Amino acid sequence: MRNDLASKLLAVTGTIDRVHTEHITLNAPFIDVAARFADNPGTVVLMSGGDLDCSRYHILGTLPWLTVTGFKNDVELKLPANTYQLQADPFEVLREVCKAYHVTDAEFPAPLTCGMIGYLGYDLKNHIETLPRTSINDLGLPDLLMYAPSLLLIYDKHDDTARLLAPCFSTQRPSDIEDLINAFKRRLALPMDPTQHFKGDNHRFKSNFTKAAYMTAVDQIKAYITAGHVYQVNLSQRFQMGFQGDGYALFKMLYNLNPAPFYAYVNAGDHQIVSTSPERFLKRRGKQVETRPIKGTRPRGQT
């Protein structure tokens, strides 16, 4: 069934024969350049702030040629002219998509060539191990949302250079890629939209915990640790408030206030993700894997 899916996808899109890449001159700071595309559903912006060694690249991905959405075992693959609905393990679908469109004929500079960008939800754990299901997805967000951009803009802070990349499919004419890139450059040259703004309501943030309930949860966690049931718990709470305006304007303000090593903005159409987490979960290059956790991190001792 998986091979049949790959065949259907490749029959429509063709294989990725090469990746067009060219250097490009930016006429504004990257965060303002990305703002010109932030209102497009499927746009993802990844920013790197500060001067740490991991804070090197800014990335803009836009105009996805493939969108993969998963909720439990319902997986949807959306192409510009075709949509496929599956009952499948979302991880297995991702593996097959990556195999079908794997680029092997050239080496490209870090960090990204033509992959997928998006998010993986916590509830994907249910496809890895059997655990009690006590959470409620009251927001109705997908467990998985990944975009494969038709265009990637990557800015290297170390070298002060920007590159534009586009996957080229066997079914495309050279003029198709040329038209896509020219349209991107025309939009790049447009003036900034001065109307981008946001505001929250007057009630400020509201937690889904009362103080008494929070303290009770802390006592329960201490008891679990003492009993040996767990060794670490991430006790989190949701803060919410009314919001009006542009999500990217909020993203830009937060980045300018505190440019942490990793920032992410995802325009998913009916919702937006604004992430200011400075934590790197996993980075893999070849046989090297790196993680940079923050919560609970302590200096390494002699042993």
Coordinates of C-alpha atoms in Angstrom, one line a residue:
M1 CA 0.0 0.0 0.0
R2 CA 2.9 2.4 0.8
N3 CA 4.7 1.6 -2.5
D4 CA 1.4 2.2 -4.2
L5 CA 1.1 5.7 -2.6
A6 CA 4.7 6.6 -3.6
S7 CA 3.9 5.5 -7.2
K8 CA 0.8 7.7 -7.2
L9 CA 2.7 10.7 -5.9
L10 CA 5.6 10.3 -8.3
A11 CA 3.2 9.8 -11.2
V12 CA 1.8 13.3 -10.5
T13 CA 4.9 15.2 -9.5
G14 CA 7.7 13.3 -11.1
T15 CA 11.0 12.7 -9.3
I16 CA 13.3 15.5 -8.0
D17 CA 16.0 15.6 -10.6
R18 CA 18.0 18.5 -9.2
V19 CA 17.8 21.5 -6.8
H20 CA 18.1 24.9 -8.4
T21 CA 20.3 27.2 -6.2
E22 CA 21.4 30.7 -6.7
H23 CA 22.8 33.5 -4.5
I24 CA 20.5 36.4 -3.9
T25 CA 20.9 39.9 -2.5
L26 CA 18.4 40.8 0.3
N27 CA 17.1 44.4 0.4
A28 CA 16.1 44.3 4.1
P29 CA 16.7 42.4 7.3
F30 CA 15.7 38.7 6.9
I31 CA 12.8 39.0 9.4
D32 CA 11.3 41.8 7.2
V33 CA 12.0 39.9 4.0
A34 CA 10.1 36.9 5.4
A35 CA 7.2 39.2 6.5
R36 CA 6.3 39.6 2.8
F37 CA 5.4 35.9 2.6
A38 CA 4.2 35.3 6.2
D39 CA 0.5 35.7 5.3
N40 CA 0.7 32.7 2.9
P41 CA -0.7 29.4 4.4
G42 CA 2.1 26.9 4.4
T43 CA 4.9 29.5 5.0
V44 CA 7.4 28.6 7.7
V45 CA 10.0 31.0 9.1
L46 CA 12.9 29.8 11.3
M47 CA 15.1 32.5 12.9
S48 CA 18.4 32.2 14.8
G49 CA 19.2 34.9 17.3
G50 CA 22.3 35.7 19.3
D51 CA 25.8 34.7 18.6
L52 CA 26.0 31.0 19.7
D53 CA 27.6 28.5 17.3
C54 CA 24.1 27.0 16.7
S55 CA 22.6 30.4 15.8
R56 CA 23.8 30.6 12.2
Y57 CA 20.9 30.4 9.8
H58 CA 17.6 32.1 9.0
I59 CA 15.3 30.0 6.9
L60 CA 12.1 30.9 4.9
G61 CA 10.1 28.1 3.3
T62 CA 7.0 29.0 1.3
L63 CA 4.6 27.8 -1.4
P64 CA 4.5 24.1 -0.4
W65 CA 4.2 21.6 -3.2
L66 CA 3.2 18.9 -0.7
T67 CA 1.4 19.1 2.7
V68 CA 1.3 16.2 5.0
T69 CA -1.3 16.4 7.8
G70 CA -2.0 13.7 10.4
F71 CA -4.6 13.2 13.2
K72 CA -4.3 9.9 14.9
N73 CA -4.3 7.4 12.0
D74 CA -5.9 9.7 9.5
V75 CA -3.2 11.1 7.2
E76 CA -3.8 13.5 4.3
L77 CA -1.3 14.2 1.6
K78 CA -2.1 17.3 -0.4
L79 CA -0.6 18.3 -3.7
P80 CA -1.7 21.4 -5.7
A81 CA -4.1 19.3 -7.8
N82 CA -4.5 16.0 -5.9
T83 CA -5.4 15.0 -2.3
Y84 CA -4.9 11.5 -0.8
Q85 CA -6.6 10.3 2.4
L86 CA -5.0 7.4 4.2
Q87 CA -5.5 5.2 7.3
A88 CA -1.9 4.7 8.3
D89 CA 0.9 5.3 10.8
P90 CA 1.9 8.9 10.2
F91 CA 5.6 8.1 10.8
E92 CA 5.5 5.4 8.2
V93 CA 3.9 7.8 5.7
L94 CA 6.7 10.3 6.4
R95 CA 9.3 7.6 5.8
E96 CA 7.9 6.7 2.5
V97 CA 7.6 10.3 1.3
C98 CA 11.2 10.9 2.3
K99 CA 12.3 7.8 0.4
A100 CA 10.3 8.8 -2.7
Y101 CA 11.8 12.3 -2.9
H102 CA 15.3 11.6 -1.6
V103 CA 18.0 13.7 -3.2
T104 CA 21.3 11.8 -3.6
D105 CA 23.1 13.1 -6.7
A106 CA 24.8 16.1 -5.2
E107 CA 26.1 17.7 -1.9
F108 CA 24.5 20.9 -0.7
P109 CA 25.6 23.4 2.0
A110 CA 23.9 23.2 5.4
P111 CA 21.3 23.2 6.7
L112 CA 18.4 22.4 4.3
T113 CA 18.0 21.7 0.7
C114 CA 14.5 20.7 -0.2
G115 CA 13.1 18.8 2.8
M116 CA 9.9 19.3 4.9
I117 CA 9.3 21.8 7.7
G118 CA 6.5 21.8 10.2
Y119 CA 5.7 20.3 13.6
L120 CA 5.2 17.0 15.4
G121 CA 2.6 16.9 18.2
Y122 CA 3.0 15.2 21.5
D123 CA 0.3 12.7 20.8
L124 CA 2.4 11.1 18.1
K125 CA 3.8 9.2 21.1
N126 CA 0.8 6.9 20.8
H127 CA 2.3 5.5 17.6
I128 CA 5.6 4.6 19.4
E129 CA 4.5 3.1 22.8
T130 CA 1.4 2.3 24.7
L131 CA 0.7 4.9 27.4
P132 CA -2.4 6.1 29.2
R133 CA -4.3 8.7 27.1
T134 CA -5.3 11.3 29.7
S135 CA -4.9 14.5 27.6
I136 CA -7.7 16.1 25.6
N137 CA -7.1 17.8 22.3
D138 CA -9.6 20.6 22.9
L139 CA -8.0 22.8 20.3
G140 CA -8.4 20.2 17.6
L141 CA -4.9 20.7 16.2
P142 CA -3.3 18.0 14.0
D143 CA -0.8 15.6 15.5
L144 CA 1.4 16.2 12.5
L145 CA 1.8 19.0 10.0
M146 CA 4.7 19.1 7.5
Y147 CA 5.2 21.3 4.5
A148 CA 7.6 20.7 1.5
P149 CA 8.4 24.2 0.2
S150 CA 8.7 25.0 -3.5
L151 CA 11.1 27.7 -2.5
L152 CA 13.6 28.0 0.3
L153 CA 15.5 31.2 1.2
I154 CA 18.4 30.5 3.5
Y155 CA 20.6 33.3 5.0
D156 CA 23.9 32.5 6.5
K157 CA 24.7 35.0 9.3
H158 CA 28.4 33.9 9.4
D159 CA 29.0 34.6 5.7
D160 CA 26.4 37.3 5.2
T161 CA 25.1 35.4 2.2
A162 CA 21.6 34.4 1.1
R163 CA 20.7 31.5 -1.2
L164 CA 17.4 30.7 -3.0
L165 CA 16.7 27.0 -3.6
A166 CA 13.9 25.2 -5.5
P167 CA 13.4 21.5 -6.1
C168 CA 13.2 20.8 -9.9
F169 CA 10.9 17.9 -10.9
S170 CA 11.1 15.7 -13.9
T171 CA 7.6 16.7 -15.0
Q172 CA 8.4 20.5 -15.0
R173 CA 9.7 22.6 -17.8
P174 CA 12.6 24.9 -17.2
S175 CA 10.3 27.9 -17.7
D176 CA 8.2 26.7 -14.7
I177 CA 11.1 27.1 -12.3
E178 CA 12.0 30.4 -13.9
D179 CA 8.5 31.7 -13.5
L180 CA 8.3 30.6 -9.9
I181 CA 11.6 32.3 -9.0
N182 CA 10.7 35.5 -10.9
A183 CA 7.4 35.7 -9.0
F184 CA 9.3 35.3 -5.7
K185 CA 11.7 38.1 -6.6
R186 CA 8.9 40.4 -7.6
R187 CA 7.2 39.9 -4.2
L188 CA 10.6 40.4 -2.6
A189 CA 10.8 43.8 -4.1
L190 CA 7.4 45.0 -2.8
P191 CA 7.4 47.6 0.0
M192 CA 6.7 46.5 3.5
D193 CA 3.1 46.3 4.7
P194 CA 2.8 49.0 7.4
T195 CA -0.5 47.7 8.7
Q196 CA 0.9 44.5 10.4
H197 CA 0.0 44.8 14.1
F198 CA -1.6 42.8 16.9
K199 CA -3.2 43.4 20.3
G200 CA -4.5 41.3 23.2
D201 CA -7.6 41.8 25.3
N202 CA -7.7 43.7 28.5
H203 CA -7.9 40.6 30.7
R204 CA -4.3 39.6 30.1
F205 CA -3.2 36.0 30.3
K206 CA -5.4 33.4 32.1
S207 CA -4.0 30.1 33.3
N208 CA -5.8 26.8 33.2
F209 CA -4.5 26.1 36.7
T210 CA -5.7 27.6 40.0
K211 CA -2.9 28.1 42.5
A212 CA -4.3 25.5 44.8
A213 CA -4.6 22.9 42.0
Y214 CA -1.0 23.7 40.9
M215 CA 0.4 23.1 44.4
T216 CA -1.6 19.9 44.7
A217 CA 0.0 18.7 41.4
V218 CA 3.4 19.6 42.7
D219 CA 2.7 17.5 45.9
Q220 CA 1.6 14.6 43.7
I221 CA 4.7 14.7 41.6
K222 CA 6.9 14.7 44.7
A223 CA 5.0 11.6 45.9
Y224 CA 5.5 9.9 42.5
I225 CA 9.2 10.6 42.6
T226 CA 9.6 9.3 46.2
A227 CA 7.7 6.1 45.2
G228 CA 10.0 5.6 42.2
H229 CA 7.3 5.9 39.6
V230 CA 9.0 8.8 37.7
Y231 CA 12.3 10.6 37.9
Q232 CA 11.3 13.8 36.1
V233 CA 8.0 15.6 35.3
N234 CA 7.4 18.6 33.1
L235 CA 4.5 20.3 34.9
S236 CA 3.1 22.7 32.4
Q237 CA 0.2 25.0 32.3
R238 CA -1.6 26.8 29.4
F239 CA -1.9 30.6 29.4
Q240 CA -4.4 32.1 27.0
M241 CA -5.9 35.4 26.1
G242 CA -7.9 37.1 23.4
F243 CA -5.8 38.1 20.3
Q244 CA -6.5 40.2 17.3
G245 CA -4.2 41.1 14.4
D246 CA -1.2 39.5 12.7
G247 CA 0.5 36.5 14.2
Y248 CA 3.8 37.3 12.4
A249 CA 3.8 40.8 14.0
L250 CA 3.8 39.1 17.4
F251 CA 6.6 36.8 16.2
K252 CA 8.7 39.7 15.0
M253 CA 8.2 41.7 18.3
L254 CA 9.2 38.7 20.4
Y255 CA 12.3 38.0 18.3
N256 CA 13.4 41.6 18.5
L257 CA 12.9 41.7 22.3
N258 CA 14.8 38.5 22.9
P259 CA 16.6 36.9 19.9
A260 CA 17.1 33.4 21.3
P261 CA 19.0 30.7 19.3
F262 CA 15.9 29.2 17.7
Y263 CA 12.6 30.9 16.8
A264 CA 9.9 29.4 14.6
Y265 CA 6.7 30.8 12.9
V266 CA 4.3 28.4 11.1
N267 CA 1.3 29.7 9.2
A268 CA -1.0 26.7 9.1
G269 CA -3.9 28.6 7.6
D270 CA -6.5 28.2 10.4
H271 CA -3.9 28.5 13.1
Q272 CA -0.4 29.9 13.5
I273 CA 2.5 28.7 15.6
V274 CA 4.8 31.2 17.3
S275 CA 7.6 29.4 19.0
T276 CA 10.3 31.2 21.1
S277 CA 12.0 28.1 22.5
P278 CA 15.8 28.3 22.5
E279 CA 16.1 24.5 22.9
R280 CA 17.5 22.2 20.3
F281 CA 15.9 18.8 20.6
L282 CA 17.9 16.8 18.1
K283 CA 20.2 17.6 15.2
R284 CA 21.5 14.8 13.0
R285 CA 24.2 15.0 10.3
G286 CA 25.5 11.8 9.0
K287 CA 26.3 9.6 12.0
Q288 CA 26.5 12.5 14.4
V289 CA 23.5 13.4 16.7
E290 CA 23.4 16.5 18.9
T291 CA 21.0 17.6 21.6
R292 CA 21.0 20.8 23.6
P293 CA 18.4 20.5 26.3
I294 CA 17.7 23.4 28.7
K295 CA 15.1 22.4 31.2
G296 CA 16.8 20.6 34.1
T297 CA 20.2 21.0 32.7
R298 CA 23.1 21.0 35.2
P299 CA 26.9 21.3 34.8
R300 CA 28.6 18.0 34.2
G301 CA 30.6 16.8 37.3
Q302 CA 33.9 14.9 37.3
T303 CA 32.1 11.6 37.1

